[in-house]
Coordinates of C-alpha atoms in Angstrom, one line a residue:
X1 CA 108.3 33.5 22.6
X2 CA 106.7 36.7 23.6
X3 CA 105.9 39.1 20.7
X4 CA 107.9 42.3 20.0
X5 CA 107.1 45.7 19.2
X6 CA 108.6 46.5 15.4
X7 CA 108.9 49.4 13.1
X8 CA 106.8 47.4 11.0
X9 CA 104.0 47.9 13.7
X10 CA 104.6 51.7 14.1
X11 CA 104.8 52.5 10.4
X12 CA 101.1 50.7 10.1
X13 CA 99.3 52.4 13.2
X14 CA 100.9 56.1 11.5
X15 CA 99.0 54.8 8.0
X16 CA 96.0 54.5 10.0
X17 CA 96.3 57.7 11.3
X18 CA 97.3 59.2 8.2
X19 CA 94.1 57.6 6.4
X20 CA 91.4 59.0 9.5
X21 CA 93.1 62.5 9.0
X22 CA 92.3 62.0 5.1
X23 CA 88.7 60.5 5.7
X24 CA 87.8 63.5 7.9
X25 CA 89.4 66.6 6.3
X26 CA 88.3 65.7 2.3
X27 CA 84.9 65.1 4.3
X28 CA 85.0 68.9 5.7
X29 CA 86.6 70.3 2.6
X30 CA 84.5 69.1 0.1
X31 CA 81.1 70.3 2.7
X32 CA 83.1 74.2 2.8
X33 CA 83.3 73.6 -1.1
X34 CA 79.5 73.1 -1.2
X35 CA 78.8 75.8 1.1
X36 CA 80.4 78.2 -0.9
X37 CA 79.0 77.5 -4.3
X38 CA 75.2 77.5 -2.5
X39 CA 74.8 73.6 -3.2
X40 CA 73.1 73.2 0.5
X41 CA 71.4 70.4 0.3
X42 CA 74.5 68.5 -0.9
X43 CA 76.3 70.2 2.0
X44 CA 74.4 69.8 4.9
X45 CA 73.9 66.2 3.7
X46 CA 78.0 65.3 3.7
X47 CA 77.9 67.2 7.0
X48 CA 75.0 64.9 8.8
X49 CA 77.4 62.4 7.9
X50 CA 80.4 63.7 9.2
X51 CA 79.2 64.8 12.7
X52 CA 76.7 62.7 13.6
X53 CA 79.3 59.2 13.4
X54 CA 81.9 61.3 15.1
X55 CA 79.7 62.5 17.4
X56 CA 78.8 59.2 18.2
X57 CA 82.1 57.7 18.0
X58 CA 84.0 60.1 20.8
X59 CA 80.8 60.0 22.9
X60 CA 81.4 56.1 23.2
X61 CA 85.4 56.5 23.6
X62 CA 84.8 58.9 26.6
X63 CA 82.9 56.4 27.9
X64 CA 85.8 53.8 28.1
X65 CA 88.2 56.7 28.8
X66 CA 85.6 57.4 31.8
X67 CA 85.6 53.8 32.9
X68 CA 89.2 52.8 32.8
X69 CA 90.7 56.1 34.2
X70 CA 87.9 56.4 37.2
X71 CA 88.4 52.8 37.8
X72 CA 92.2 53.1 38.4
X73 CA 92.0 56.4 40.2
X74 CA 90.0 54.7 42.4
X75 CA 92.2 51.8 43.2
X76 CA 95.3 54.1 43.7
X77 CA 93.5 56.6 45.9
X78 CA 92.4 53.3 48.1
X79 CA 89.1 54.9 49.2
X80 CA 90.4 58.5 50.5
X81 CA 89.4 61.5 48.7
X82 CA 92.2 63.4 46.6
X83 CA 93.6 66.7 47.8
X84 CA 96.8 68.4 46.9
X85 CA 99.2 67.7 43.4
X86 CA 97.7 64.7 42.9
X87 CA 94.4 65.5 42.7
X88 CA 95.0 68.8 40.6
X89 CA 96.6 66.2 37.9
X90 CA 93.8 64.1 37.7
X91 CA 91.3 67.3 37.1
X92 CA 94.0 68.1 33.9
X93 CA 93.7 64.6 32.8
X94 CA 89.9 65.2 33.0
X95 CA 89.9 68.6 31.4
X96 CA 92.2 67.6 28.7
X97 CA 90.1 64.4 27.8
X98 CA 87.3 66.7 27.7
X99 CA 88.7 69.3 25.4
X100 CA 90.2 66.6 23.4
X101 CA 86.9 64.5 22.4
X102 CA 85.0 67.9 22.4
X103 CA 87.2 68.9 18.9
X104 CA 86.3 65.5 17.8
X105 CA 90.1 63.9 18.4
X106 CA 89.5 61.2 20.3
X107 CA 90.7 58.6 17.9
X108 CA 93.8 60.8 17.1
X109 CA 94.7 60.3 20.4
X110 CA 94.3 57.0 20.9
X111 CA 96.5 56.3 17.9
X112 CA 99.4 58.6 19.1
X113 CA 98.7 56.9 22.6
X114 CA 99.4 53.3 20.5
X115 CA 102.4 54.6 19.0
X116 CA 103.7 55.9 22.5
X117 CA 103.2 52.7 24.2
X118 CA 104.1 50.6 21.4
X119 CA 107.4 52.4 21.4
X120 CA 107.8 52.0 25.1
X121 CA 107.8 48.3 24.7
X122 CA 110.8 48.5 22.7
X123 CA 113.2 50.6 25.1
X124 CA 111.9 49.3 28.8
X125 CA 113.5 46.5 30.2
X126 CA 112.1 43.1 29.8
X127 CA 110.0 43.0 32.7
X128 CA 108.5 46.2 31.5
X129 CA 108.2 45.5 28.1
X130 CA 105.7 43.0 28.3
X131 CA 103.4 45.5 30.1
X132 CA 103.7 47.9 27.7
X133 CA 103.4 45.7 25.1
X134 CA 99.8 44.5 26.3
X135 CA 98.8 47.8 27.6
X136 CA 99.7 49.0 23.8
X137 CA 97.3 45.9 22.7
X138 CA 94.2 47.0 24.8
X139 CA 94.5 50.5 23.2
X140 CA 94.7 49.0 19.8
X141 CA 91.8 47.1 20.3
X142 CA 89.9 50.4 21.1
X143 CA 90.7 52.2 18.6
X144 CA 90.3 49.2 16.1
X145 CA 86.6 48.9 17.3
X146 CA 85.7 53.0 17.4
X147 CA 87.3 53.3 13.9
X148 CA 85.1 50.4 12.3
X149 CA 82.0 51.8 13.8
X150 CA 82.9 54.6 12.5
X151 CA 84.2 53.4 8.9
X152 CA 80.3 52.2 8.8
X153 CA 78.7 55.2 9.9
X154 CA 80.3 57.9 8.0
X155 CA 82.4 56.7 5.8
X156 CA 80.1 54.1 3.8
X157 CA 77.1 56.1 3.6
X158 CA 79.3 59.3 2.5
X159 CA 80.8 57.5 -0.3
X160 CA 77.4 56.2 -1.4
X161 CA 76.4 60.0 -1.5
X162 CA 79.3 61.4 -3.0
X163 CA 79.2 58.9 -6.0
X164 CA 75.3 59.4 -6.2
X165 CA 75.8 63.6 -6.6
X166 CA 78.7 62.3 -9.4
X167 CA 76.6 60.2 -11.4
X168 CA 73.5 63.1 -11.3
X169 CA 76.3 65.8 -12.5
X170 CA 78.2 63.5 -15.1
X171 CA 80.9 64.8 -14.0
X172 CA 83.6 64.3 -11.4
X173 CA 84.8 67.1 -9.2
X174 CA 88.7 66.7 -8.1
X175 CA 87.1 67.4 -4.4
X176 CA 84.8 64.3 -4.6
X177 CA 86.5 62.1 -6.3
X178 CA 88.9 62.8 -3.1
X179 CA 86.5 62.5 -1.0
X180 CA 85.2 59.3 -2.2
X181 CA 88.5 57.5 -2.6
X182 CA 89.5 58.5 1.3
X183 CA 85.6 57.0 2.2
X184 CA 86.9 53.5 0.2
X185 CA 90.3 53.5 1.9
X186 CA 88.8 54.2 5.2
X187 CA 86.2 51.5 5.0
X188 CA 88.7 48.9 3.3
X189 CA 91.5 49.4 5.7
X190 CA 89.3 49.5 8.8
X191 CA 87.6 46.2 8.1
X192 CA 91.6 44.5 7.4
X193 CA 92.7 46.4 10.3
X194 CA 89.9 44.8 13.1
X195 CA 91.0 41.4 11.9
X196 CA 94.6 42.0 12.5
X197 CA 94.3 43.4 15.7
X198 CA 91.6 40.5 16.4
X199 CA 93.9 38.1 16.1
X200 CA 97.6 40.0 17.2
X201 CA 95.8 40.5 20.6
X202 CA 94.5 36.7 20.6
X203 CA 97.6 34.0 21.8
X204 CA 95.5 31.4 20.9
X205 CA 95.1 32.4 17.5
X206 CA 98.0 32.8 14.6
X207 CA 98.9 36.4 13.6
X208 CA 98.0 37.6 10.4
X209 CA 101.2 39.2 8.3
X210 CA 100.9 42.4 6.7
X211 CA 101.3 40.8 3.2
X212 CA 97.6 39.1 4.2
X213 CA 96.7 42.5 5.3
X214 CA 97.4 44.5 2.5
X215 CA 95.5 41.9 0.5
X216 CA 92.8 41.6 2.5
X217 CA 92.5 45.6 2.0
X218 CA 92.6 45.1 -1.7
X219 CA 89.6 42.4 -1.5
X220 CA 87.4 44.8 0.3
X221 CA 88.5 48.0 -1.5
X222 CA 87.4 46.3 -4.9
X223 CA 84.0 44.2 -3.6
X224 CA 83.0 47.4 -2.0
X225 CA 84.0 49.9 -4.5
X226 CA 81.5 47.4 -7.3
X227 CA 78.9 47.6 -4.4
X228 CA 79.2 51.7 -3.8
X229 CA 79.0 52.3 -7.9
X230 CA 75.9 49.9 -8.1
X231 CA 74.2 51.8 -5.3
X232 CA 75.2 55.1 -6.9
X233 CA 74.1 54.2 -10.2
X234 CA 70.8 53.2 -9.2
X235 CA 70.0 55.5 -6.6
X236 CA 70.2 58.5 -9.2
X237 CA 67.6 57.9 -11.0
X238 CA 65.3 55.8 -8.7
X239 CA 65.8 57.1 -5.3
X240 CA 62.4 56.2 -3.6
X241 CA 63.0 52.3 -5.1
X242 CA 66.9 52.9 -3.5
X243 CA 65.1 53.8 -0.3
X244 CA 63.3 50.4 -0.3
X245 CA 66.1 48.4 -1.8
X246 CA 68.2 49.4 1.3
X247 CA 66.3 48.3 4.4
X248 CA 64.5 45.4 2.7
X249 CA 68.3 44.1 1.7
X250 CA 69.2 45.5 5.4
X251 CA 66.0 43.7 6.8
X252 CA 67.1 40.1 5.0
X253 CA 70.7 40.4 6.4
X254 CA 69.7 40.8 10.2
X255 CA 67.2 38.1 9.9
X256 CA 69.3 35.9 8.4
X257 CA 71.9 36.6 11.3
X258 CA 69.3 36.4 14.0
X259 CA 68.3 32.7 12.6
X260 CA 72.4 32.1 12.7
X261 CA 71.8 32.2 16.7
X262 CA 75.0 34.3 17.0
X263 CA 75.9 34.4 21.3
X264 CA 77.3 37.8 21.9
X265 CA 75.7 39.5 24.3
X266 CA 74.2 38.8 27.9
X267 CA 70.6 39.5 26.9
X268 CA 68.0 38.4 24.2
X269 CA 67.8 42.2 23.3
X270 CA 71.6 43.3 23.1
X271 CA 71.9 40.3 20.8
X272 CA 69.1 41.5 18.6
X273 CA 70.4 45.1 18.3
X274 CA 74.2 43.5 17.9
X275 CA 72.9 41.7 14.7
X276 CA 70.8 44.8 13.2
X277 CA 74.1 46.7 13.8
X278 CA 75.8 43.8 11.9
X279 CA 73.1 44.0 9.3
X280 CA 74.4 47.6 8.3
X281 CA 77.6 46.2 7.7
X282 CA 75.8 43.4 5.5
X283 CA 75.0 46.3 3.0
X284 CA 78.2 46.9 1.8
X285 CA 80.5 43.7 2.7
X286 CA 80.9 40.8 4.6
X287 CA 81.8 40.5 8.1
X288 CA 81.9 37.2 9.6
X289 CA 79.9 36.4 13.2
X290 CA 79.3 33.0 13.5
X291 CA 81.7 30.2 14.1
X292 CA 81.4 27.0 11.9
X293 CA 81.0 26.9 8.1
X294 CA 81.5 30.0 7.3
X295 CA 82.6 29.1 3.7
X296 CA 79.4 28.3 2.6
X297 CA 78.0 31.9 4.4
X298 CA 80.5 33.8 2.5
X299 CA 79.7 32.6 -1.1
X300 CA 75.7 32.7 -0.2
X301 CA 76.6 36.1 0.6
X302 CA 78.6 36.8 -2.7
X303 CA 76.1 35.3 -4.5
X304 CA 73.7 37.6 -3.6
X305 CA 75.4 40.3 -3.5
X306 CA 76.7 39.6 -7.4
X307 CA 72.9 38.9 -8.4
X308 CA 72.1 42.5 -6.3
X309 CA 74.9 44.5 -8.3
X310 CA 73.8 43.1 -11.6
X311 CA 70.4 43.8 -11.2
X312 CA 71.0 47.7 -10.0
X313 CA 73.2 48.2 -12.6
X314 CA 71.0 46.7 -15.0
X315 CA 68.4 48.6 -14.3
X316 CA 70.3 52.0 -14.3
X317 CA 71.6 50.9 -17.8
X318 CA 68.0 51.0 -19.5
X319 CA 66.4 53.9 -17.7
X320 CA 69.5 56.5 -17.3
X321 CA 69.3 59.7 -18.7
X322 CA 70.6 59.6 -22.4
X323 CA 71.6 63.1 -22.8
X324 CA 73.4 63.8 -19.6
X325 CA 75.5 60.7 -19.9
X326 CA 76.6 59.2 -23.5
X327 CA 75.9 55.2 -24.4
X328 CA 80.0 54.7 -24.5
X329 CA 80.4 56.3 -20.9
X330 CA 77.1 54.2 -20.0
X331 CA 79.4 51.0 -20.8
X332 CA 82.3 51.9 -19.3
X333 CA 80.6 52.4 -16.0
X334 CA 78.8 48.9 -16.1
X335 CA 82.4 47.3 -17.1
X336 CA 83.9 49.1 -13.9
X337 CA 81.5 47.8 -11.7
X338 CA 81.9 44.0 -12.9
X339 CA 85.8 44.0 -13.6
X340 CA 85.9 45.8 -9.6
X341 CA 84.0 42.8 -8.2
X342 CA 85.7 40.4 -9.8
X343 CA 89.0 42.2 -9.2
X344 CA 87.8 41.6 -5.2
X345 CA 86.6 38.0 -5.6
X346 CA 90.5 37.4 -7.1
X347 CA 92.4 39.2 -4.0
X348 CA 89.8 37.1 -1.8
X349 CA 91.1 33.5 -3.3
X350 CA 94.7 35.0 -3.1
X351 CA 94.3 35.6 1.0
X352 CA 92.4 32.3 1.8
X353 CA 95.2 29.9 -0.7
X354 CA 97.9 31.6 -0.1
X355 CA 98.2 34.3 2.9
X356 CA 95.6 32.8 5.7
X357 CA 97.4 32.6 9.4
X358 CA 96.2 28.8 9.2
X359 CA 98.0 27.9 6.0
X360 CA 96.2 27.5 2.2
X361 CA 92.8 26.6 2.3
X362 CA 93.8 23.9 -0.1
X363 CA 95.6 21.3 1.8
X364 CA 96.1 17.4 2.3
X365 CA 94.3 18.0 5.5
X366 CA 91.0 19.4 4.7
X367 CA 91.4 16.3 1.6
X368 CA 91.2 13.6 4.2
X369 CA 90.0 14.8 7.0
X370 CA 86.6 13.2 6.3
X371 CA 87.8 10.0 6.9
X372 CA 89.5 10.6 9.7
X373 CA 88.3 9.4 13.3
X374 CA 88.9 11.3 16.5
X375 CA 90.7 8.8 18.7
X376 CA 88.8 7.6 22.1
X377 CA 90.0 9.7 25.2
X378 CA 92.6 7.2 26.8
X379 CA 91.1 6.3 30.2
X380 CA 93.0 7.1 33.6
X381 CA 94.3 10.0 31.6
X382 CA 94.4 13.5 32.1
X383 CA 90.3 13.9 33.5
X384 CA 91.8 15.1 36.8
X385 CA 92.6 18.4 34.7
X386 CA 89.4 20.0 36.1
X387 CA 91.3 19.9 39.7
X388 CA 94.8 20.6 38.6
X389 CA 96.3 24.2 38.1
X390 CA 95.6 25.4 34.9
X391 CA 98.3 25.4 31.8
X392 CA 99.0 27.1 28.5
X393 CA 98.8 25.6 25.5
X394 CA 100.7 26.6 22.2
X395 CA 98.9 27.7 19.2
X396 CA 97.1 25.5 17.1
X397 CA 97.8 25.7 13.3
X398 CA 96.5 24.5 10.1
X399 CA 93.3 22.1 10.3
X400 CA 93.3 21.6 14.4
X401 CA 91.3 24.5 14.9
X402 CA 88.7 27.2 13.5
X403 CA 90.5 30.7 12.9
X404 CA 88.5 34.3 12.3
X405 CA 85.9 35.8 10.3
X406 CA 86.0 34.6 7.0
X407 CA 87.9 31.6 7.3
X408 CA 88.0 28.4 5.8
X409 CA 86.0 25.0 7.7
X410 CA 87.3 22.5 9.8
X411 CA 85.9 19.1 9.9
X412 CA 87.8 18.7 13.1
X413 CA 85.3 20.3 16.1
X414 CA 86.5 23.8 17.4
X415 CA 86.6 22.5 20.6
X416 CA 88.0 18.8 20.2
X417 CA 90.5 17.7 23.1
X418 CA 93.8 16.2 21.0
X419 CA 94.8 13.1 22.8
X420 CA 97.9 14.7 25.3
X421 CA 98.6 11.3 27.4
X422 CA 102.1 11.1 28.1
X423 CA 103.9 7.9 27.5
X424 CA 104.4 7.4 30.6
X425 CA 103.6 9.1 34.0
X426 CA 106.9 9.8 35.5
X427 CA 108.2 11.8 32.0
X428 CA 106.1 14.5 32.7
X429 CA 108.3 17.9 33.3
X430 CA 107.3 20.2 36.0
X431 CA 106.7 23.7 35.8
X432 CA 105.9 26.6 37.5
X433 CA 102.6 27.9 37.3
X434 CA 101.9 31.9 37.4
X435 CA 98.9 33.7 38.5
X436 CA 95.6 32.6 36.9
X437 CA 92.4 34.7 36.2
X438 CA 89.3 32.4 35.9
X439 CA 86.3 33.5 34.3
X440 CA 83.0 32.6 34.3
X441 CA 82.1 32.6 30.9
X442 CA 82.9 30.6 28.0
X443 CA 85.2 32.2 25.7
X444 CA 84.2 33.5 22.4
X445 CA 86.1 33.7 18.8
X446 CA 84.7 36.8 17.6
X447 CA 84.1 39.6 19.9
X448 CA 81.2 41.8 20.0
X449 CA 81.1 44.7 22.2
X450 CA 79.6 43.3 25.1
X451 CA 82.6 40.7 25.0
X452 CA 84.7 43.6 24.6
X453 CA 83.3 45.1 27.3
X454 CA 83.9 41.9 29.8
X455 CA 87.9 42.1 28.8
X456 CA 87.8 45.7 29.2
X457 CA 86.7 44.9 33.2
X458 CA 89.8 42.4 32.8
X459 CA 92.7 44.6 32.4
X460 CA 93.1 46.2 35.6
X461 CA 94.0 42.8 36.9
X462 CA 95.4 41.2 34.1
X463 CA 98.3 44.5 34.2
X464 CA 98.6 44.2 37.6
X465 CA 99.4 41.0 37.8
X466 CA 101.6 41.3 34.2
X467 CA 103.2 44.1 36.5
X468 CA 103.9 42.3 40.3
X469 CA 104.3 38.7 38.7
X470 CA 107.6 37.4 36.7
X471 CA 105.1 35.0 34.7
X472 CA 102.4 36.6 32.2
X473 CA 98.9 35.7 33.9
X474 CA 96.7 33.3 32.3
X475 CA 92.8 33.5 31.5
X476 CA 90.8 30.2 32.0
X477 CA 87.3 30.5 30.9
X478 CA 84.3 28.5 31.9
X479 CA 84.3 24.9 30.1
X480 CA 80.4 24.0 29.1
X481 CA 80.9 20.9 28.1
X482 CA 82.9 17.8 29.2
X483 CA 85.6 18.1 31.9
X484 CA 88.2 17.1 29.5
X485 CA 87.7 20.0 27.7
X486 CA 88.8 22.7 29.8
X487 CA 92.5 22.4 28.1
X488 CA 90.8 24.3 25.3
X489 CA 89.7 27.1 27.1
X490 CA 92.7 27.9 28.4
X491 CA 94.9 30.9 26.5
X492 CA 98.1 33.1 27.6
X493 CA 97.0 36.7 27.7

């Protein structure tokens, strides 16, 4: 059945606005509040790391704004050059875009253009409402990937700095301690937000519920509020040593990332800049980019990122300054930083056994599925499926299939062919088969931007066809490996 729009869905995008307003204005208050007492250091510092990520961040969304609106205006105008109404609308549109990602609204926009179209797909007709409802899921996906740049950019390193002035005052300041606690929100919600949309605009993949969201935000609030204390500890009174500790930690994550032999991008280069990118995620959580075992990824990266915290905090412990901060206050900062991680660690085991799309990680499946043998492919079966028209299969739950970041392994291969012979040739049903958009790539399960990018090119067709066609159009994607195999590729848009 095809997915509806609910209140549910508008009440979370207006949290997500709610929470970039509060990121950016405590950001911009608390700078005014150090401009005013004459701490300028401290301010022009939490300003570098307002602008420059925002900057940033609308400069790209322009670019897709650029993209998708010159591409249709293009297509409607059919090659003639616009004169009269219509081409004094498009200069507003152009002006207005303008003026909006000038005062640094660009994501505001896009949400109240998510909320606006997600809305739509509730009081068009039916035919309509599917448009909608996809055209609402390609702007989610947008502002899902500017906001998690973003969340990186600005929000992790301000957080970092706001805790590090904290520590070096012993004291906390009702401004930055706002400040701070938007910065953690921002970063928490935006990681739990990317997978949800990940996998709500995915039909091959199982939707994640909002209980598995809000838990998933508690799991990174807590592992990356340990993480952001650590640094802060540490980096005020050995900030040379922090320095280091930074990129050699950041320099260990990309390579270890790069050995992975992740396949995002179309060139050697774009794939080496994706994973430093990815590395700077690496300092303050984990963010899953390679399909396969990714268990055994995730507690390597724990580990070391428990050994890291102890260490920092350690160390902070027997060289902080004993006058400015008392031995009993010394403690309670070291117990906040271990109860905080192990606080995450708990909400973690609560998503994957309880909440995961795919069902608990503890199952009879993942029990005997080491003993379990893929059947032979029946012969005479369906190998003529490279010729026939293309179909759609239903989702795959539970142990038939890998699921996203983070999630638990499968001994059963990500791209196995289930045995789909019929009993017998005459019971199969026929069906009519709507518009089909082949592409020649193989499909991947966790986007990068260049992949993003690819669908982006996609969606003039795949609404136009949504539009003209009473069927949804279908992608099929380019099958490397045996012809039997191209059933897997196959997914409902």
């Amino acid at each position: 059945p095809a997915r509806r729009y609910r209140l549910r869905d508008g009440c979370w995008v207006f949290c997500a606005l709610l929470v970039c307003f509060a990121d950016g204005a405590s950001d911009l208050w608390l700078a005014a509040h150090y401009y005013v007492r004459g701490q300028r250091w401290w301010f022009g510092l939490t300003l570098l790391f307002v602008l420059l990520p925002s900057l940033v961040v609308q400069m790209l969304s322009l670019r897709w704004f650029v993209y998708d609106f010159a591409a249709s205006t293009k297509d409607s105008a059919g090659g003639t050059k616009d004169s009269g109404p219509r081409g004094c609308c498009r200069l507003c549109v152009w002006l207005l875009q303008g003026l909006i990602h000038l005062l640094q609204l660009g994501q505001v926009w896009r949400y109240l253009r998510t909320l606006y179209l997600g809305l739509q797909s509730r009081w068009q007709a039916e035919h309509r409402r599917r448009h909608f409802y996809w055209r609402m899921m390609f702007e989610s996906a947008d502002i899902s990937m500017l906001r998690l740049l973003e969340a990186f950019l600005k929000s992790a390193p301000q957080l970092v700095l706001q805790l590090s002035i904290m520590v070096q005052q012993n004291s906390i300041e009702p401004l930055q301690g706002l400040s701070a606690s938007a910065s953690l929100v921002s970063l928490a919600w935006m990681i739990a937000s990317y997978q949800k949309v990940l996998r709500d605009s995915r039909e091959d993949k199982m939707p994640m519920s909002y209980k598995g969201a809000v838990v998933q935000i508690l799991w990174h609030l807590f592992t990356i509020a340990a993480r952001a204390i650590a640094f802060a500890l540490f980096a005020s009174v050995f900030q040379l040593y922090f320095g280091i500790f930074i990129v050699t930690h950041w320099c260990i994550m990309t390579f270890w990332i790069i050995q992975g032999e992740t396949d995002f991008c179309m060139s050697k280069w774009e794939e080496i800049i994706y994973n430093m990118v990815v590395g700077i995620i690496y300092i303050f959580c984990w963010f899953n980019v390679k399909e396969g075992r990714s268990r055994y990824r995730m507690c390597i990266y724990y580990i070391i990122t428990l050994s890291e915290n102890a260490a920092l905090t350690i160390l902070w412990f027997l060289y902080y300054d004993r006058k400015a901060t008392s031995d009993f206050n010394a403690l309670i900062l070291v117990c906040v930083v271990s109860s905080s991680f192990a606080l995450g660690i708990f909400f973690m085991f609560i998503y994957y056994c309880l909440l995961h799309p795919n069902g608990p990680i503890f199952s009879h499946r993942s029990v005997g599925c080491i003993f379990r043998q893929q059947p032979p492919p029946v012969p005479g079966s369906p190998v003529e499926a490279v010729t026939s028209p293309p179909r759609s299969l239903p989702r795959t739950t539970g142990g038939e299939r890998d699921g996203a970041p983070g999630e638990r392994d499968s001994c059963v291969p990500v791209f196995q062919v289930r045995p789909c012979a019929p009993p017998a040739p005459a019971a199969r049903a026929p069906r009519t088969e709507g518009p089909v958009i082949r592409i020649d790539l193989p499909r991947k399960k966790y986007p990068a931007w260049d992949a993003h990018f690819i669908d982006r090119r996609l969606r003039k067709t795949i609404l136009a066809l949504e539009y003209a066609s009473p069927t949804t159009p279908r992608l099929q994607y380019r099958t490397p490996g045996a012809p039997q195999e191209v059933l897997e590729y196959e997914t409902t848009v």
